[in-house]
Every structure is written in structure tokens, then in C-alpha cells.
């Protein structure tokens, strides 16, 4: 055994992680159907006007506004109906003072007309006449050409996340694809002689791989592309071979073997192949965590215990990955509730303690760092600072929700 001689605080770990982040530079073009949630890599500037022609914003009648000036329900203005204009079908007629054309929402305004009277303010007259019951103001119910977007307008800025409405703006200007930053490729690998892929039967002493899937889910949720590898055994040779297979990734995450046991080889691997940035955190769960760079690629050595591994993924990996992916920081929802039962905490370590919400109170859900149900049966966690060792029942606690 090679015990931790010192650990660093969570804040110091965050500082060192922030100092290591290099936002991704690779770019690619994606079709609009794949663009939601991606980060624009360049300004998107319109080369066209939207709408491309003046159009009606209502179902009604295109008129010359001045001709309707005296219209009231008692004394309607009678106009001769020249045409019916539907969307996609420009009209060839010209509207003069005594005339009008029926027009659908979105249909091109005919020449001569400068207003639309909505159908509710009209009644049919005799023969081919329409009676206008209210005066129209010039421009009324018309979207002029370029009213939404004018040629030269920037509809999306570089660095913007492509929300549904921004994808819509790109579609409106007629672009079928958009330049985005590539998603970081994240190599994920579980280590441990005992770790077996789910779907295979267990021999004596073996367990199924949990971390590969929890880490993969986190990576996928926060803008990365998980690249899972099969589990590797606890020798420096096996780990070195596995590490070589991760070449080309933007981020490498191993789990297991990051502690201080004789078979915990991650530190040997990193010492031989990379530069260690920290090993050992004053947090619970998640103390045996290493962070390094390997040929410039950031490398997490996460604890093998599934709850420690996933808890660290939420706390350390998510902000780091999002920064690489150029996504804005994730702000989980929180709720303030009384603690339903007293919790004793490890003094000297900042604790992330999982809780369940029941009847407006937070109940302890943490079983052990090795138990995935510490997290899967919890609704969120509370943080207990290093200097506190007890949180009494009834204390108001802030729960960060999963
Ligand atoms: P380690 O961090 O290698 O000392 O492992 C700590 C504990 O986590 C041990 O009980 C391991 O069997 C278990 N463990 C390690 N890796 C995994 C994994 N990928 N999935 C589930 N449990 C694991
Ligand atoms: Mg192990």
C-alpha cells in the first residue's frame, strides 16, 4: 500500500481543472436536423430577406387604405373583388381605389394594395362586391419584405448554442446546414481484473461493469461522444495497451485502480506516460481520484466504486467536459427543504450526501460509495462542508436535484 500523504480541496481541484481546459477547435458542418444543442462555430449571416416578398398577415382583403377611410358598419365602403390570392400564387392584378382582392395569410400582396382588412371587418356585398366595415391604416396586417430578417443580419452568433428557435432562424434564411464545433470524443475504460461486461455471466469474484455506462451516459448528456472500450486488467502493461487505444480522444476517462493499493496501477501509468495534476481529493465520496494530462490530452482516473465514480462525474467531469465542448455551465435545479433525519459526516472531507425527497423533507439516501443505489434511489444531494461533522434533523438544506 502507498497511502495518500496529502489531498487537495474540491476548490483547488476545480482551479486545476479550469487551468487545464482547452475548448475544442475542431469544426464540422451538420444538417439542421442534427443541429439542435450544438455550438455554432461561426456567425451565420443572412444573404436574403425574410419574408422574401410583402405578404398578408391575415385572411382578408387587400385594399388601398385611403379608399377605406370613411368605412363604418353603418356606412360600409363597397369594393369590387378582382381576384382570390392564395399562398404560393402571386396575383397579376393591380388593386386601385375601388377594388380589392381576397387574400390568404402568407399570400403575396398584389401590386397597388397597401393594407389588408381582416375578413371579420367585411361582409359580402352584391355580385362581386365586398363591403368594408372599418377604415384600414396603411401597412395594416402586412409583413413587409425583410421585416423578420434583412439580408446582412446575423441570425446566429459563433458560440451560440443552437436552440430550436435558432435552428429555425437558420432554416428561414434557406441554409440546410450549419458550421458547429465538433463534439469532444471521450474515451471511457473500466479497469480491474474482476470487471466483466454486462450480458456475460460472472465467474467467482467477478462483477459487472457499471462505470462504463454511467460515464457514457454523462458524456452523452453533456455534449460529448462516448467511445467505450472493453475493461482492462490491473497491470501496467494492460493499462498501457488500453491507453494507446484511446489515442485521438479529446478526453480520456479510466475508472478503478486510482487508489493506493498494490494493484492500483493508474498512478504508475500516469507517472510513466503523462503528467499528474492531482491525486487524492478531500471529498466524500470520490477521494481516490487522479487527474493528469497524457501527451496533452486530459485524463481522469476515477474511483472504481460506482457511486464515487458517478458523483465525481457530476461534480468534476460535467463542468470540465462542457467547457471543452464550449457549452455554457450546467445549472442544476435546487430546492431548500428541512433535513428529515440527522446526518453524521466525515470531518475534513467535503461530503456530497445523497438524499431522497419525501413529504417536503430530505431523507438520507447514501448507503456506501460502492452502492450504485446510493445514487439511483436518490433525488439529489446536499453538500456538507469539510468543517462540519453533523447536520441536525430539521436544518434547512439545499438539495441539488439530479
Ligand atoms: P478500485 O477503485 O479499483 O479500488 O475499485 C473499488 C471498488 O469498485 C471495487 O469493489 C471494484 O470491484 C469496484 N469497481 C471497480 N470498477 C468498477 C466498475 N467499472 N463497475 C462496477 N464496480 C467497479
Ligand atoms: Mg480495482
Short mmCIF file of C-alpha atoms and ligand atoms in Angstrom, two decimals:
data_model
loop_
_atom_site.label_atom_id
_atom_site.label_comp_id
_atom_site.label_asym_id
_atom_site.label_seq_id
_atom_site.Cartn_x
_atom_site.Cartn_y
_atom_site.Cartn_z
CA UNK A 1 0.00 0.00 0.00
CA UNK A 2 1.07 3.56 -0.76
CA UNK A 3 -1.24 5.73 1.36
CA UNK A 4 -2.25 9.28 0.35
CA UNK A 5 0.13 11.66 2.06
CA UNK A 6 -1.99 14.67 1.20
CA UNK A 7 -5.26 15.51 -0.51
CA UNK A 8 -6.42 18.74 -2.14
CA UNK A 9 -9.70 20.55 -1.60
CA UNK A 10 -12.55 20.46 -4.12
CA UNK A 11 -11.97 24.16 -4.85
CA UNK A 12 -8.29 23.57 -5.59
CA UNK A 13 -9.22 20.63 -7.82
CA UNK A 14 -11.66 22.86 -9.72
CA UNK A 15 -8.96 25.51 -10.15
CA UNK A 16 -6.53 22.98 -11.59
CA UNK A 17 -9.19 21.57 -13.89
CA UNK A 18 -10.14 25.06 -15.12
CA UNK A 19 -6.48 25.78 -15.82
CA UNK A 20 -6.23 22.64 -17.96
CA UNK A 21 -9.36 23.06 -20.10
CA UNK A 22 -8.76 23.69 -23.78
CA UNK A 23 -12.05 24.36 -25.61
CA UNK A 24 -12.37 22.29 -28.75
CA UNK A 25 -11.20 23.84 -32.04
CA UNK A 26 -12.34 21.14 -34.49
CA UNK A 27 -15.34 22.13 -36.58
CA UNK A 28 -17.77 20.32 -38.81
CA UNK A 29 -20.95 21.04 -40.74
CA UNK A 30 -24.16 19.37 -39.67
CA UNK A 31 -27.60 19.25 -41.27
CA UNK A 32 -30.31 21.20 -39.50
CA UNK A 33 -32.00 18.01 -38.30
CA UNK A 34 -28.84 17.21 -36.31
CA UNK A 35 -28.05 20.76 -35.21
CA UNK A 36 -30.09 21.19 -32.03
CA UNK A 37 -27.89 21.52 -28.95
CA UNK A 38 -24.71 22.00 -31.00
CA UNK A 39 -22.50 25.08 -30.66
CA UNK A 40 -22.24 27.38 -33.69
CA UNK A 41 -18.62 27.71 -34.85
CA UNK A 42 -19.16 30.84 -36.95
CA UNK A 43 -21.62 33.70 -37.29
CA UNK A 44 -24.50 32.80 -39.59
CA UNK A 45 -25.27 35.83 -41.75
CA UNK A 46 -28.35 36.06 -43.93
CA UNK A 47 -27.95 36.61 -47.66
CA UNK A 48 -31.69 37.01 -48.13
CA UNK A 49 -34.70 38.94 -46.87
CA UNK A 50 -37.31 37.08 -44.81
CA UNK A 51 -40.07 37.22 -45.79
CA UNK A 52 -38.80 37.46 -49.38
CA UNK A 53 -41.90 39.40 -50.55
CA UNK A 54 -44.54 41.57 -48.87
CA UNK A 55 -47.32 39.27 -47.65
CA UNK A 56 -50.58 39.30 -45.83
CA UNK A 57 -50.51 38.52 -42.12
CA UNK A 58 -54.25 37.82 -42.05
CA UNK A 59 -57.02 36.18 -44.03
CA UNK A 60 -58.92 39.13 -45.51
CA UNK A 61 -58.93 41.60 -48.38
CA UNK A 62 -56.04 43.52 -49.89
CA UNK A 63 -57.08 47.16 -50.37
CA UNK A 64 -55.85 50.69 -50.94
CA UNK A 65 -56.02 52.03 -47.38
CA UNK A 66 -57.08 55.54 -48.46
CA UNK A 67 -60.16 54.12 -50.18
CA UNK A 68 -61.48 52.76 -46.85
CA UNK A 69 -61.01 55.98 -44.84
CA UNK A 70 -64.71 56.55 -44.17
CA UNK A 71 -65.80 52.94 -43.75
CA UNK A 72 -68.04 52.09 -40.76
CA UNK A 73 -70.52 49.27 -40.13
CA UNK A 74 -73.36 51.75 -40.80
CA UNK A 75 -71.77 53.13 -43.97
CA UNK A 76 -69.61 50.38 -45.48
CA UNK A 77 -67.28 51.10 -48.38
CA UNK A 78 -68.05 48.83 -51.31
CA UNK A 79 -65.12 47.43 -53.28
CA UNK A 80 -65.08 45.30 -56.40
CA UNK A 81 -63.47 41.85 -55.88
CA UNK A 82 -60.82 41.34 -58.59
CA UNK A 83 -59.08 38.13 -57.56
CA UNK A 84 -58.57 35.45 -54.92
CA UNK A 85 -54.92 35.15 -53.90
CA UNK A 86 -53.67 32.01 -52.18
CA UNK A 87 -50.20 31.24 -50.81
CA UNK A 88 -47.58 30.40 -53.39
CA UNK A 89 -49.62 32.06 -56.15
CA UNK A 90 -48.71 35.70 -56.85
CA UNK A 91 -51.57 37.66 -58.42
CA UNK A 92 -51.27 39.61 -61.66
CA UNK A 93 -53.98 42.13 -60.83
CA UNK A 94 -53.30 45.67 -59.65
CA UNK A 95 -55.53 46.99 -56.88
CA UNK A 96 -56.85 50.52 -57.41
CA UNK A 97 -59.12 52.58 -55.13
CA UNK A 98 -62.43 50.95 -55.93
CA UNK A 99 -61.15 47.39 -55.91
CA UNK A 100 -59.87 44.66 -53.61
CA UNK A 101 -58.64 41.07 -53.71
CA UNK A 102 -59.35 38.27 -51.29
CA UNK A 103 -56.03 37.20 -49.76
CA UNK A 104 -54.87 34.31 -47.54
CA UNK A 105 -52.39 34.60 -44.68
CA UNK A 106 -48.90 34.33 -46.20
CA UNK A 107 -50.01 35.10 -49.76
CA UNK A 108 -48.09 37.79 -51.72
CA UNK A 109 -49.63 41.23 -51.57
CA UNK A 110 -50.88 42.31 -55.03
CA UNK A 111 -49.44 45.49 -56.54
CA UNK A 112 -51.30 48.68 -55.69
CA UNK A 113 -52.58 47.37 -52.33
CA UNK A 114 -51.10 48.87 -49.16
CA UNK A 115 -53.28 47.29 -46.44
CA UNK A 116 -55.26 44.19 -45.58
CA UNK A 117 -58.69 44.30 -43.94
CA UNK A 118 -59.32 41.20 -41.90
CA UNK A 119 -62.26 39.12 -43.02
CA UNK A 120 -64.11 39.80 -39.72
CA UNK A 121 -64.33 43.50 -40.70
CA UNK A 122 -66.05 42.79 -44.02
CA UNK A 123 -69.35 41.40 -45.29
CA UNK A 124 -70.14 40.06 -48.76
CA UNK A 125 -71.95 42.63 -50.89
CA UNK A 126 -73.99 42.17 -54.04
CA UNK A 127 -72.49 40.30 -57.02
CA UNK A 128 -68.72 40.62 -56.92
CA UNK A 129 -68.64 43.30 -54.23
CA UNK A 130 -67.15 43.25 -50.74
CA UNK A 131 -68.32 45.67 -48.04
CA UNK A 132 -65.56 47.05 -45.83
CA UNK A 133 -66.81 47.91 -42.33
CA UNK A 134 -63.76 49.67 -40.85
CA UNK A 135 -61.07 52.03 -42.09
CA UNK A 136 -57.68 50.42 -42.74
CA UNK A 137 -54.40 52.14 -41.86
CA UNK A 138 -51.65 51.96 -44.50
CA UNK A 139 -49.43 48.91 -43.84
CA UNK A 140 -52.09 47.23 -41.69
CA UNK A 141 -51.76 43.39 -41.49
CA UNK A 142 -48.89 43.41 -43.99
CA UNK A 143 -45.45 41.89 -43.33
CA UNK A 144 -43.11 43.90 -45.50
CA UNK A 145 -40.22 42.21 -47.30
CA UNK A 146 -37.33 41.67 -44.83
CA UNK A 147 -39.49 42.51 -41.78
CA UNK A 148 -38.27 39.38 -39.96
CA UNK A 149 -34.68 39.16 -41.24
CA UNK A 150 -32.92 41.57 -43.58
CA UNK A 151 -30.08 40.48 -45.86
CA UNK A 152 -26.85 41.04 -43.88
CA UNK A 153 -28.41 40.33 -40.47
CA UNK A 154 -26.54 37.89 -38.21
CA UNK A 155 -29.13 35.29 -37.15
CA UNK A 156 -26.79 33.13 -35.01
CA UNK A 157 -23.50 34.19 -33.42
CA UNK A 158 -20.40 31.99 -33.13
CA UNK A 159 -20.54 30.32 -29.72
CA UNK A 160 -24.34 30.33 -29.53
CA UNK A 161 -25.95 27.03 -28.60
CA UNK A 162 -28.36 26.07 -31.39
CA UNK A 163 -31.70 26.07 -29.62
CA UNK A 164 -34.81 25.05 -31.58
CA UNK A 165 -35.57 28.70 -32.40
CA UNK A 166 -32.02 29.33 -33.69
CA UNK A 167 -32.22 26.24 -35.88
CA UNK A 168 -35.47 27.77 -37.12
CA UNK A 169 -33.76 31.08 -37.95
CA UNK A 170 -31.09 29.23 -39.99
CA UNK A 171 -33.84 27.34 -41.83
CA UNK A 172 -35.69 30.61 -42.51
CA UNK A 173 -32.71 32.01 -44.43
CA UNK A 174 -32.54 28.86 -46.53
CA UNK A 175 -29.38 27.21 -45.15
CA UNK A 176 -29.59 23.42 -44.98
CA UNK A 177 -26.54 23.01 -42.73
CA UNK A 178 -24.52 24.95 -40.22
CA UNK A 179 -20.89 25.08 -39.00
CA UNK A 180 -20.58 23.77 -35.44
CA UNK A 181 -17.78 22.80 -33.10
CA UNK A 182 -17.12 19.07 -33.08
CA UNK A 183 -18.32 17.17 -30.05
CA UNK A 184 -15.38 16.13 -27.85
CA UNK A 185 -14.52 12.45 -28.26
CA UNK A 186 -14.34 10.87 -24.83
CA UNK A 187 -12.60 7.52 -24.38
CA UNK A 188 -14.09 5.55 -21.47
CA UNK A 189 -12.46 2.49 -19.99
CA UNK A 190 -13.04 0.48 -16.83
CA UNK A 191 -10.07 -1.20 -15.19
CA UNK A 192 -9.98 -4.16 -12.84
CA UNK A 193 -9.36 -7.89 -13.20
CA UNK A 194 -12.83 -8.53 -11.77
CA UNK A 195 -14.79 -6.27 -14.15
CA UNK A 196 -16.92 -8.03 -16.79
CA UNK A 197 -19.21 -6.55 -19.43
CA UNK A 198 -22.97 -6.82 -18.69
CA UNK A 199 -24.56 -9.63 -20.70
CA UNK A 200 -21.82 -12.07 -19.75
CA UNK A 201 -22.14 -14.47 -16.79
CA UNK A 202 -19.98 -13.81 -13.74
CA UNK A 203 -17.32 -16.23 -12.53
CA UNK A 204 -16.44 -16.28 -8.83
CA UNK A 205 -15.23 -12.87 -7.65
CA UNK A 206 -16.31 -11.00 -10.74
CA UNK A 207 -18.72 -8.03 -11.06
CA UNK A 208 -20.43 -6.31 -13.95
CA UNK A 209 -19.07 -3.08 -15.35
CA UNK A 210 -21.18 -0.16 -14.14
CA UNK A 211 -18.88 2.82 -14.65
CA UNK A 212 -18.54 2.49 -18.38
CA UNK A 213 -22.29 3.04 -18.68
CA UNK A 214 -22.75 5.76 -16.08
CA UNK A 215 -19.80 7.69 -17.53
CA UNK A 216 -21.07 7.13 -21.07
CA UNK A 217 -24.49 8.48 -20.11
CA UNK A 218 -22.97 11.58 -18.51
CA UNK A 219 -20.72 12.21 -21.52
CA UNK A 220 -23.59 11.87 -23.95
CA UNK A 221 -25.83 14.17 -21.90
CA UNK A 222 -23.22 16.91 -21.70
CA UNK A 223 -22.13 17.30 -25.29
CA UNK A 224 -19.51 14.58 -25.75
CA UNK A 225 -19.30 11.44 -27.85
CA UNK A 226 -18.57 8.44 -25.59
CA UNK A 227 -16.06 5.98 -27.03
CA UNK A 228 -16.28 2.98 -24.72
CA UNK A 229 -13.52 0.36 -24.58
CA UNK A 230 -13.65 -3.13 -23.07
CA UNK A 231 -12.40 -3.43 -19.46
CA UNK A 232 -8.62 -3.73 -18.92
CA UNK A 233 -6.79 -5.75 -16.25
CA UNK A 234 -4.75 -4.42 -13.35
CA UNK A 235 -1.26 -4.46 -14.86
CA UNK A 236 0.72 -1.53 -16.15
CA UNK A 237 1.12 -3.41 -19.45
CA UNK A 238 -2.64 -3.93 -19.90
CA UNK A 239 -3.33 -0.32 -18.93
CA UNK A 240 -0.64 0.98 -21.28
CA UNK A 241 -2.09 -1.00 -24.18
CA UNK A 242 -5.57 0.29 -23.30
CA UNK A 243 -4.29 3.86 -23.08
CA UNK A 244 -2.74 3.56 -26.54
CA UNK A 245 -6.16 2.57 -27.91
CA UNK A 246 -7.51 5.88 -26.61
CA UNK A 247 -5.18 7.96 -28.81
CA UNK A 248 -7.16 10.54 -30.75
CA UNK A 249 -9.69 11.16 -27.98
CA UNK A 250 -10.13 14.71 -26.64
CA UNK A 251 -10.57 13.39 -23.11
CA UNK A 252 -9.77 10.03 -21.53
CA UNK A 253 -11.59 8.63 -18.50
CA UNK A 254 -10.44 5.46 -16.76
CA UNK A 255 -12.18 4.15 -13.69
CA UNK A 256 -10.81 1.86 -10.99
CA UNK A 257 -7.25 1.37 -9.83
CA UNK A 258 -6.85 5.01 -8.85
CA UNK A 259 -6.38 4.37 -5.14
CA UNK A 260 -3.37 3.34 -3.10
CA UNK A 261 -3.45 -0.48 -3.22
CA UNK A 262 -0.67 -2.58 -4.73
CA UNK A 263 -2.90 -3.44 -7.70
CA UNK A 264 -3.96 0.21 -8.21
CA UNK A 265 -1.78 0.97 -11.21
CA UNK A 266 -3.28 4.18 -12.57
CA UNK A 267 -0.69 6.36 -10.86
CA UNK A 268 2.14 4.20 -12.22
CA UNK A 269 0.63 4.50 -15.68
CA UNK A 270 0.28 8.27 -15.47
CA UNK A 271 3.76 8.69 -14.00
CA UNK A 272 5.19 6.76 -16.93
CA UNK A 273 3.08 8.26 -19.70
CA UNK A 274 1.79 11.65 -18.58
CA UNK A 275 1.91 14.49 -16.10
CA UNK A 276 -0.01 14.13 -12.85
CA UNK A 277 -2.01 17.22 -11.90
CA UNK A 278 -3.61 15.88 -8.73
CA UNK A 279 -4.19 12.62 -6.91
CA UNK A 280 -6.39 12.47 -3.83
CA UNK A 281 -9.31 14.81 -3.10
CA UNK A 282 -10.64 15.88 0.30
CA UNK A 283 -14.16 14.87 -0.71
CA UNK A 284 -16.51 12.00 0.07
CA UNK A 285 -17.27 10.01 -1.94
CA UNK A 286 -14.53 10.25 -4.53
CA UNK A 287 -11.26 10.63 -2.61
CA UNK A 288 -9.11 8.34 -4.79
CA UNK A 289 -9.33 10.45 -7.92
CA UNK A 290 -6.45 11.29 -10.22
CA UNK A 291 -6.24 13.91 -12.91
CA UNK A 292 -3.40 14.18 -15.41
CA UNK A 293 -2.54 15.02 -18.97
CA UNK A 294 -1.24 12.31 -21.29
CA UNK A 295 0.53 13.80 -24.32
CA UNK A 296 -1.56 16.90 -23.80
CA UNK A 297 -4.86 15.01 -23.53
CA UNK A 298 -6.69 15.42 -20.22
CA UNK A 299 -7.05 12.16 -18.29
CA UNK A 300 -9.35 11.37 -15.36
CA UNK A 301 -8.55 8.40 -13.18
CA UNK A 302 -11.91 7.95 -11.46
CA UNK A 303 -12.50 5.72 -8.44
CA UNK A 304 -13.89 2.25 -9.22
CA UNK A 305 -16.71 2.44 -6.68
CA UNK A 306 -19.73 3.22 -8.83
CA UNK A 307 -21.17 5.92 -6.60
CA UNK A 308 -17.78 7.62 -6.14
CA UNK A 309 -17.20 7.48 -9.88
CA UNK A 310 -20.60 8.90 -10.83
CA UNK A 311 -20.61 11.51 -8.08
CA UNK A 312 -17.26 12.79 -9.35
CA UNK A 313 -18.61 12.73 -12.87
CA UNK A 314 -21.40 15.11 -11.84
CA UNK A 315 -19.15 17.35 -9.79
CA UNK A 316 -15.88 17.47 -11.73
CA UNK A 317 -16.32 15.88 -15.15
CA UNK A 318 -19.52 17.68 -16.23
CA UNK A 319 -18.13 21.23 -15.89
CA UNK A 320 -14.83 20.17 -17.48
CA UNK A 321 -16.44 18.40 -20.44
CA UNK A 322 -18.91 21.22 -21.08
CA UNK A 323 -16.05 23.71 -21.14
CA UNK A 324 -14.22 21.58 -23.74
CA UNK A 325 -17.45 21.30 -25.73
CA UNK A 326 -17.96 25.10 -25.41
CA UNK A 327 -21.34 24.56 -23.79
CA UNK A 328 -22.48 27.00 -21.09
CA UNK A 329 -22.18 25.78 -17.48
CA UNK A 330 -24.87 23.38 -16.37
CA UNK A 331 -27.04 24.83 -13.61
CA UNK A 332 -28.89 22.03 -11.85
CA UNK A 333 -32.14 22.88 -10.07
CA UNK A 334 -32.02 23.13 -6.31
CA UNK A 335 -34.64 23.10 -3.57
CA UNK A 336 -34.49 24.21 0.06
CA UNK A 337 -36.06 21.71 2.48
CA UNK A 338 -35.64 20.61 6.10
CA UNK A 339 -33.48 17.57 6.76
CA UNK A 340 -35.73 14.69 7.90
CA UNK A 341 -33.05 12.79 9.82
CA UNK A 342 -29.68 13.71 11.40
CA UNK A 343 -26.58 13.01 9.27
CA UNK A 344 -23.08 12.43 10.61
CA UNK A 345 -20.39 13.35 8.09
CA UNK A 346 -16.66 12.74 7.77
CA UNK A 347 -14.92 15.79 9.20
CA UNK A 348 -12.11 17.06 6.99
CA UNK A 349 -13.75 15.98 3.72
CA UNK A 350 -16.32 17.94 1.76
CA UNK A 351 -19.20 15.50 1.51
CA UNK A 352 -21.75 15.06 -1.27
CA UNK A 353 -24.53 13.25 0.57
CA UNK A 354 -27.37 11.81 -1.48
CA UNK A 355 -30.94 12.32 -0.28
CA UNK A 356 -34.48 11.37 -1.18
CA UNK A 357 -37.29 13.92 -1.04
CA UNK A 358 -40.29 12.67 0.96
CA UNK A 359 -43.19 14.82 2.21
CA UNK A 360 -41.23 18.03 1.79
CA UNK A 361 -38.18 16.80 3.70
CA UNK A 362 -34.77 15.40 2.67
CA UNK A 363 -34.05 11.87 3.91
CA UNK A 364 -30.58 10.28 3.75
CA UNK A 365 -30.17 8.01 0.70
CA UNK A 366 -26.45 7.35 0.92
CA UNK A 367 -25.61 3.69 1.60
CA UNK A 368 -21.98 3.37 0.61
CA UNK A 369 -19.60 4.52 -2.12
CA UNK A 370 -19.74 1.08 -3.70
CA UNK A 371 -23.53 1.02 -3.93
CA UNK A 372 -24.99 2.43 -7.15
CA UNK A 373 -28.37 2.62 -5.36
CA UNK A 374 -26.89 5.39 -3.19
CA UNK A 375 -27.49 7.44 -6.32
CA UNK A 376 -30.12 5.59 -8.31
CA UNK A 377 -32.65 5.71 -5.45
CA UNK A 378 -31.83 9.35 -4.58
CA UNK A 379 -33.40 12.55 -5.87
CA UNK A 380 -30.35 14.74 -5.36
CA UNK A 381 -27.57 15.53 -2.91
CA UNK A 382 -26.67 18.01 -0.23
CA UNK A 383 -23.16 19.30 0.38
CA UNK A 384 -21.68 19.14 3.84
CA UNK A 385 -18.55 21.29 4.12
CA UNK A 386 -15.29 19.79 5.39
CA UNK A 387 -15.52 21.66 8.70
CA UNK A 388 -18.98 20.24 9.66
CA UNK A 389 -19.32 16.77 11.10
CA UNK A 390 -23.06 16.70 11.82
CA UNK A 391 -26.19 18.14 10.23
CA UNK A 392 -29.09 18.06 12.70
CA UNK A 393 -32.63 16.98 11.84
CA UNK A 394 -34.75 19.99 10.90
CA UNK A 395 -31.84 22.02 9.47
CA UNK A 396 -32.80 23.69 6.17
CA UNK A 397 -30.62 22.12 3.47
CA UNK A 398 -30.19 22.96 -0.20
CA UNK A 399 -30.74 19.84 -2.31
CA UNK A 400 -29.15 19.83 -5.78
CA UNK A 401 -31.54 17.76 -7.88
CA UNK A 402 -30.39 15.15 -10.39
P1 LIG B 1 -10.93 0.29 -7.23
O1 LIG B 1 -11.18 1.73 -7.43
O2 LIG B 1 -10.30 -0.37 -8.42
O3 LIG B 1 -10.16 0.05 -5.97
O4 LIG B 1 -12.34 -0.40 -7.06
C1 LIG B 1 -13.17 -0.10 -5.96
C2 LIG B 1 -14.40 -0.97 -5.98
O5 LIG B 1 -15.18 -0.66 -7.14
C3 LIG B 1 -14.15 -2.45 -6.05
O6 LIG B 1 -15.14 -3.09 -5.30
C4 LIG B 1 -14.30 -2.77 -7.53
O7 LIG B 1 -14.66 -4.10 -7.77
C5 LIG B 1 -15.42 -1.83 -7.90
N1 LIG B 1 -15.37 -1.44 -9.31
C6 LIG B 1 -14.27 -1.07 -9.99
N2 LIG B 1 -14.56 -0.79 -11.27
C7 LIG B 1 -15.88 -0.99 -11.40
C8 LIG B 1 -16.79 -0.86 -12.49
N3 LIG B 1 -16.39 -0.46 -13.69
N4 LIG B 1 -18.09 -1.15 -12.27
C9 LIG B 1 -18.52 -1.53 -11.06
N5 LIG B 1 -17.72 -1.66 -10.00
C10 LIG B 1 -16.41 -1.40 -10.15
MG1 LIG B 2 -9.53 -2.19 -8.84
#
